[in-house]
Amino acid sequence: MAFYELRQYKVLPGKLDSWVTMMETEIIPFQVSKGMVITGSFQGETDPSVYIWLRRFESEEQRVALYAAVYESDFWKTKIAPRVPEHLDRGAMVITRMVPTPKSVAR
């Protein structure tokens, strides 16, 4: 059964706009090019320290393979990962795996 990964990040003060730009122009397109399914990208309406995004996986095997394709790539290691700490409090990340309920339209 498919499942989702909800990723909630704490953005450093003054960095929300540049983080959203980085997500929308670099991170999401790169991950999609590797096969990730990104179903949503959100920023806090009144709290500029909140950024949330959703990814969908068809199986745990697919998740493992996609994680490897993205996070073990030279592009991720050299171009993306070094810039993440400039934007996020990595220690405050909350990652939640979720499965749709029986009547959810997200099934």
N, C-alpha and C. Protein backbone atom coordinates (compact mmCIF):
# COMPACT_ATOMS: atom_id res chain seq x y z
N MET A 1 0.84 -1.18 0.00
CA MET A 1 0.00 0.00 0.00
C MET A 1 0.89 1.25 0.00
N ALA A 2 0.47 2.23 -0.75
CA ALA A 2 1.21 3.48 -0.82
C ALA A 2 1.17 4.19 0.52
N PHE A 3 2.21 4.97 0.77
CA PHE A 3 2.25 5.79 1.98
C PHE A 3 2.87 7.13 1.65
N TYR A 4 2.69 8.05 2.56
CA TYR A 4 3.20 9.40 2.41
C TYR A 4 4.24 9.68 3.48
N GLU A 5 5.08 10.63 3.17
CA GLU A 5 6.05 11.13 4.12
C GLU A 5 5.81 12.63 4.26
N LEU A 6 5.39 13.05 5.45
CA LEU A 6 5.20 14.46 5.74
C LEU A 6 6.48 14.96 6.40
N ARG A 7 7.08 15.96 5.81
CA ARG A 7 8.35 16.49 6.32
C ARG A 7 8.12 17.93 6.74
N GLN A 8 8.29 18.19 8.04
CA GLN A 8 8.12 19.55 8.56
C GLN A 8 9.47 20.07 9.02
N TYR A 9 9.83 21.24 8.49
CA TYR A 9 11.12 21.84 8.77
C TYR A 9 10.96 23.17 9.50
N LYS A 10 11.95 23.47 10.34
CA LYS A 10 12.03 24.78 10.97
C LYS A 10 13.05 25.60 10.18
N VAL A 11 12.56 26.66 9.56
CA VAL A 11 13.40 27.52 8.73
C VAL A 11 14.04 28.59 9.62
N LEU A 12 15.30 28.86 9.37
CA LEU A 12 16.02 29.88 10.14
C LEU A 12 15.46 31.28 9.85
N PRO A 13 15.56 32.18 10.82
CA PRO A 13 15.02 33.54 10.63
C PRO A 13 15.54 34.20 9.36
N GLY A 14 14.59 34.76 8.60
CA GLY A 14 14.93 35.48 7.38
C GLY A 14 15.26 34.61 6.18
N LYS A 15 15.11 33.29 6.30
CA LYS A 15 15.53 32.39 5.22
C LYS A 15 14.38 31.73 4.47
N LEU A 16 13.12 32.01 4.84
CA LEU A 16 12.00 31.31 4.22
C LEU A 16 11.94 31.52 2.70
N ASP A 17 12.04 32.76 2.26
CA ASP A 17 11.93 33.02 0.81
C ASP A 17 13.02 32.30 0.03
N SER A 18 14.25 32.34 0.52
CA SER A 18 15.32 31.67 -0.22
C SER A 18 15.17 30.16 -0.14
N TRP A 19 14.64 29.64 0.98
CA TRP A 19 14.42 28.20 1.08
C TRP A 19 13.33 27.74 0.10
N VAL A 20 12.23 28.47 0.05
CA VAL A 20 11.15 28.11 -0.87
C VAL A 20 11.66 28.15 -2.31
N THR A 21 12.43 29.16 -2.64
CA THR A 21 13.01 29.24 -3.99
C THR A 21 13.91 28.05 -4.27
N MET A 22 14.75 27.69 -3.31
CA MET A 22 15.64 26.54 -3.48
C MET A 22 14.83 25.25 -3.65
N MET A 23 13.80 25.10 -2.84
CA MET A 23 12.94 23.90 -2.97
C MET A 23 12.29 23.84 -4.34
N GLU A 24 11.69 24.95 -4.76
CA GLU A 24 10.89 24.95 -5.99
C GLU A 24 11.72 24.94 -7.27
N THR A 25 12.93 25.47 -7.22
CA THR A 25 13.72 25.54 -8.45
C THR A 25 14.84 24.51 -8.53
N GLU A 26 15.21 23.92 -7.37
CA GLU A 26 16.32 22.97 -7.38
C GLU A 26 15.94 21.62 -6.77
N ILE A 27 15.53 21.62 -5.51
CA ILE A 27 15.35 20.36 -4.80
C ILE A 27 14.20 19.55 -5.36
N ILE A 28 13.01 20.15 -5.46
CA ILE A 28 11.87 19.38 -5.95
C ILE A 28 12.10 18.91 -7.39
N PRO A 29 12.51 19.79 -8.32
CA PRO A 29 12.76 19.29 -9.68
C PRO A 29 13.80 18.16 -9.73
N PHE A 30 14.86 18.28 -8.93
CA PHE A 30 15.87 17.23 -8.92
C PHE A 30 15.28 15.93 -8.41
N GLN A 31 14.57 15.98 -7.29
CA GLN A 31 14.00 14.75 -6.74
C GLN A 31 12.98 14.14 -7.69
N VAL A 32 12.16 14.96 -8.31
CA VAL A 32 11.19 14.45 -9.29
C VAL A 32 11.92 13.78 -10.46
N SER A 33 13.04 14.36 -10.89
CA SER A 33 13.79 13.76 -11.99
C SER A 33 14.33 12.38 -11.63
N LYS A 34 14.48 12.11 -10.35
CA LYS A 34 14.95 10.80 -9.88
C LYS A 34 13.79 9.84 -9.59
N GLY A 35 12.55 10.31 -9.75
CA GLY A 35 11.40 9.44 -9.57
C GLY A 35 10.54 9.73 -8.36
N MET A 36 10.93 10.67 -7.52
CA MET A 36 10.12 11.02 -6.34
C MET A 36 8.79 11.60 -6.80
N VAL A 37 7.76 11.34 -6.01
CA VAL A 37 6.45 11.95 -6.24
C VAL A 37 6.22 12.94 -5.11
N ILE A 38 6.28 14.21 -5.44
CA ILE A 38 6.07 15.28 -4.47
C ILE A 38 4.62 15.73 -4.62
N THR A 39 3.84 15.56 -3.56
CA THR A 39 2.41 15.86 -3.67
C THR A 39 2.03 17.21 -3.08
N GLY A 40 2.95 17.87 -2.41
CA GLY A 40 2.62 19.18 -1.87
C GLY A 40 3.82 19.86 -1.27
N SER A 41 3.78 21.18 -1.29
CA SER A 41 4.84 22.03 -0.73
C SER A 41 4.13 23.23 -0.10
N PHE A 42 4.40 23.49 1.18
CA PHE A 42 3.66 24.50 1.92
C PHE A 42 4.58 25.33 2.80
N GLN A 43 4.22 26.57 3.00
CA GLN A 43 4.89 27.41 3.99
C GLN A 43 3.86 27.86 5.01
N GLY A 44 4.32 28.18 6.21
CA GLY A 44 3.41 28.63 7.25
C GLY A 44 2.70 29.91 6.82
N GLU A 45 1.42 29.98 7.06
CA GLU A 45 0.66 31.17 6.67
C GLU A 45 1.06 32.38 7.51
N THR A 46 1.26 32.16 8.80
CA THR A 46 1.61 33.27 9.69
C THR A 46 2.95 33.06 10.40
N ASP A 47 3.55 31.90 10.24
CA ASP A 47 4.81 31.58 10.91
C ASP A 47 5.89 31.34 9.86
N PRO A 48 6.82 32.29 9.68
CA PRO A 48 7.84 32.14 8.64
C PRO A 48 8.91 31.10 8.96
N SER A 49 8.76 30.40 10.08
CA SER A 49 9.72 29.34 10.39
C SER A 49 9.21 27.97 9.97
N VAL A 50 8.03 27.91 9.35
CA VAL A 50 7.42 26.62 9.01
C VAL A 50 7.47 26.37 7.51
N TYR A 51 8.01 25.20 7.16
CA TYR A 51 7.95 24.70 5.78
C TYR A 51 7.60 23.22 5.86
N ILE A 52 6.63 22.81 5.07
CA ILE A 52 6.16 21.42 5.08
C ILE A 52 6.05 20.95 3.64
N TRP A 53 6.43 19.69 3.42
CA TRP A 53 6.19 19.10 2.11
C TRP A 53 5.84 17.64 2.27
N LEU A 54 5.19 17.10 1.22
CA LEU A 54 4.72 15.71 1.22
C LEU A 54 5.30 14.96 0.05
N ARG A 55 5.70 13.72 0.32
CA ARG A 55 6.15 12.81 -0.74
C ARG A 55 5.36 11.52 -0.63
N ARG A 56 5.10 10.90 -1.78
CA ARG A 56 4.34 9.65 -1.83
C ARG A 56 5.24 8.53 -2.33
N PHE A 57 5.12 7.38 -1.68
CA PHE A 57 5.87 6.20 -2.09
C PHE A 57 4.90 5.04 -2.26
N GLU A 58 5.16 4.19 -3.25
CA GLU A 58 4.30 3.03 -3.49
C GLU A 58 4.64 1.86 -2.58
N SER A 59 5.88 1.83 -2.06
CA SER A 59 6.31 0.73 -1.20
C SER A 59 7.57 1.16 -0.45
N GLU A 60 7.92 0.40 0.57
CA GLU A 60 9.17 0.67 1.28
C GLU A 60 10.37 0.44 0.37
N GLU A 61 10.29 -0.55 -0.48
CA GLU A 61 11.38 -0.83 -1.42
C GLU A 61 11.61 0.36 -2.35
N GLN A 62 10.52 0.95 -2.83
CA GLN A 62 10.64 2.13 -3.68
C GLN A 62 11.26 3.29 -2.91
N ARG A 63 10.83 3.50 -1.67
CA ARG A 63 11.38 4.59 -0.86
C ARG A 63 12.89 4.43 -0.69
N VAL A 64 13.33 3.23 -0.37
CA VAL A 64 14.76 2.97 -0.19
C VAL A 64 15.53 3.26 -1.48
N ALA A 65 15.00 2.81 -2.59
CA ALA A 65 15.67 3.03 -3.88
C ALA A 65 15.72 4.51 -4.24
N LEU A 66 14.63 5.23 -4.01
CA LEU A 66 14.60 6.65 -4.33
C LEU A 66 15.49 7.46 -3.39
N TYR A 67 15.51 7.11 -2.12
CA TYR A 67 16.43 7.77 -1.19
C TYR A 67 17.86 7.62 -1.69
N ALA A 68 18.23 6.42 -2.10
CA ALA A 68 19.59 6.18 -2.60
C ALA A 68 19.85 7.01 -3.84
N ALA A 69 18.90 7.03 -4.78
CA ALA A 69 19.08 7.78 -6.02
C ALA A 69 19.29 9.26 -5.76
N VAL A 70 18.60 9.79 -4.77
CA VAL A 70 18.70 11.22 -4.47
C VAL A 70 19.89 11.51 -3.56
N TYR A 71 19.88 10.93 -2.37
CA TYR A 71 20.81 11.34 -1.32
C TYR A 71 22.22 10.78 -1.46
N GLU A 72 22.39 9.79 -2.30
CA GLU A 72 23.74 9.26 -2.56
C GLU A 72 24.34 9.82 -3.84
N SER A 73 23.60 10.69 -4.52
CA SER A 73 24.10 11.25 -5.78
C SER A 73 25.15 12.33 -5.51
N ASP A 74 26.05 12.49 -6.44
CA ASP A 74 27.06 13.53 -6.34
C ASP A 74 26.41 14.91 -6.33
N PHE A 75 25.37 15.10 -7.13
CA PHE A 75 24.69 16.39 -7.18
C PHE A 75 24.16 16.77 -5.80
N TRP A 76 23.49 15.82 -5.13
CA TRP A 76 22.96 16.11 -3.81
C TRP A 76 24.09 16.42 -2.82
N LYS A 77 25.10 15.59 -2.84
CA LYS A 77 26.20 15.73 -1.87
C LYS A 77 27.01 17.01 -2.06
N THR A 78 27.17 17.45 -3.29
CA THR A 78 28.03 18.61 -3.54
C THR A 78 27.28 19.92 -3.74
N LYS A 79 26.08 19.87 -4.31
CA LYS A 79 25.36 21.10 -4.65
C LYS A 79 24.24 21.45 -3.68
N ILE A 80 23.57 20.46 -3.12
CA ILE A 80 22.40 20.73 -2.27
C ILE A 80 22.74 20.62 -0.78
N ALA A 81 23.19 19.48 -0.36
CA ALA A 81 23.40 19.22 1.07
C ALA A 81 24.24 20.29 1.79
N PRO A 82 25.31 20.79 1.18
CA PRO A 82 26.10 21.80 1.90
C PRO A 82 25.34 23.10 2.18
N ARG A 83 24.29 23.38 1.41
CA ARG A 83 23.54 24.64 1.56
C ARG A 83 22.34 24.51 2.51
N VAL A 84 21.93 23.30 2.82
CA VAL A 84 20.76 23.12 3.68
C VAL A 84 20.94 23.77 5.05
N PRO A 85 22.07 23.60 5.74
CA PRO A 85 22.22 24.20 7.07
C PRO A 85 22.14 25.73 7.09
N GLU A 86 22.32 26.37 5.94
CA GLU A 86 22.18 27.82 5.84
C GLU A 86 20.72 28.24 5.99
N HIS A 87 19.80 27.30 5.78
CA HIS A 87 18.38 27.59 5.75
C HIS A 87 17.57 26.96 6.87
N LEU A 88 17.99 25.78 7.33
CA LEU A 88 17.14 25.00 8.24
C LEU A 88 17.84 24.67 9.55
N ASP A 89 17.02 24.52 10.59
CA ASP A 89 17.46 23.93 11.84
C ASP A 89 17.23 22.44 11.69
N ARG A 90 18.25 21.72 11.28
CA ARG A 90 18.10 20.29 10.97
C ARG A 90 17.67 19.48 12.18
N GLY A 91 18.07 19.90 13.36
CA GLY A 91 17.70 19.18 14.57
C GLY A 91 16.22 19.28 14.90
N ALA A 92 15.52 20.24 14.29
CA ALA A 92 14.10 20.43 14.56
C ALA A 92 13.20 19.79 13.50
N MET A 93 13.79 19.05 12.56
CA MET A 93 12.99 18.40 11.51
C MET A 93 12.08 17.35 12.14
N VAL A 94 10.86 17.29 11.62
CA VAL A 94 9.92 16.25 12.03
C VAL A 94 9.46 15.54 10.76
N ILE A 95 9.71 14.24 10.70
CA ILE A 95 9.33 13.45 9.53
C ILE A 95 8.35 12.39 9.99
N THR A 96 7.17 12.41 9.38
CA THR A 96 6.10 11.50 9.78
C THR A 96 5.66 10.68 8.58
N ARG A 97 5.66 9.37 8.74
CA ARG A 97 5.12 8.50 7.69
C ARG A 97 3.64 8.30 7.97
N MET A 98 2.84 8.38 6.90
CA MET A 98 1.38 8.31 7.04
C MET A 98 0.81 7.41 5.95
N VAL A 99 -0.28 6.73 6.30
CA VAL A 99 -1.02 5.97 5.30
C VAL A 99 -2.44 6.55 5.22
N PRO A 100 -2.99 6.63 4.02
CA PRO A 100 -4.33 7.17 3.87
C PRO A 100 -5.37 6.26 4.55
N THR A 101 -6.38 6.86 5.10
CA THR A 101 -7.49 6.11 5.67
C THR A 101 -8.35 5.55 4.53
N PRO A 102 -9.20 4.57 4.82
CA PRO A 102 -9.95 3.89 3.75
C PRO A 102 -10.73 4.79 2.80
N LYS A 103 -11.27 5.88 3.26
CA LYS A 103 -12.07 6.75 2.38
C LYS A 103 -11.34 8.00 1.93
N SER A 104 -10.04 8.08 2.18
CA SER A 104 -9.26 9.23 1.78
C SER A 104 -9.12 9.31 0.26
N VAL A 105 -9.21 10.50 -0.29
CA VAL A 105 -9.00 10.66 -1.73
C VAL A 105 -7.52 10.53 -2.09
N ALA A 106 -6.66 10.48 -1.08
CA ALA A 106 -5.22 10.36 -1.32
C ALA A 106 -4.77 8.90 -1.47
N ARG A 107 -5.67 7.96 -1.48
CA ARG A 107 -5.31 6.55 -1.60
C ARG A 107 -4.71 6.22 -2.93
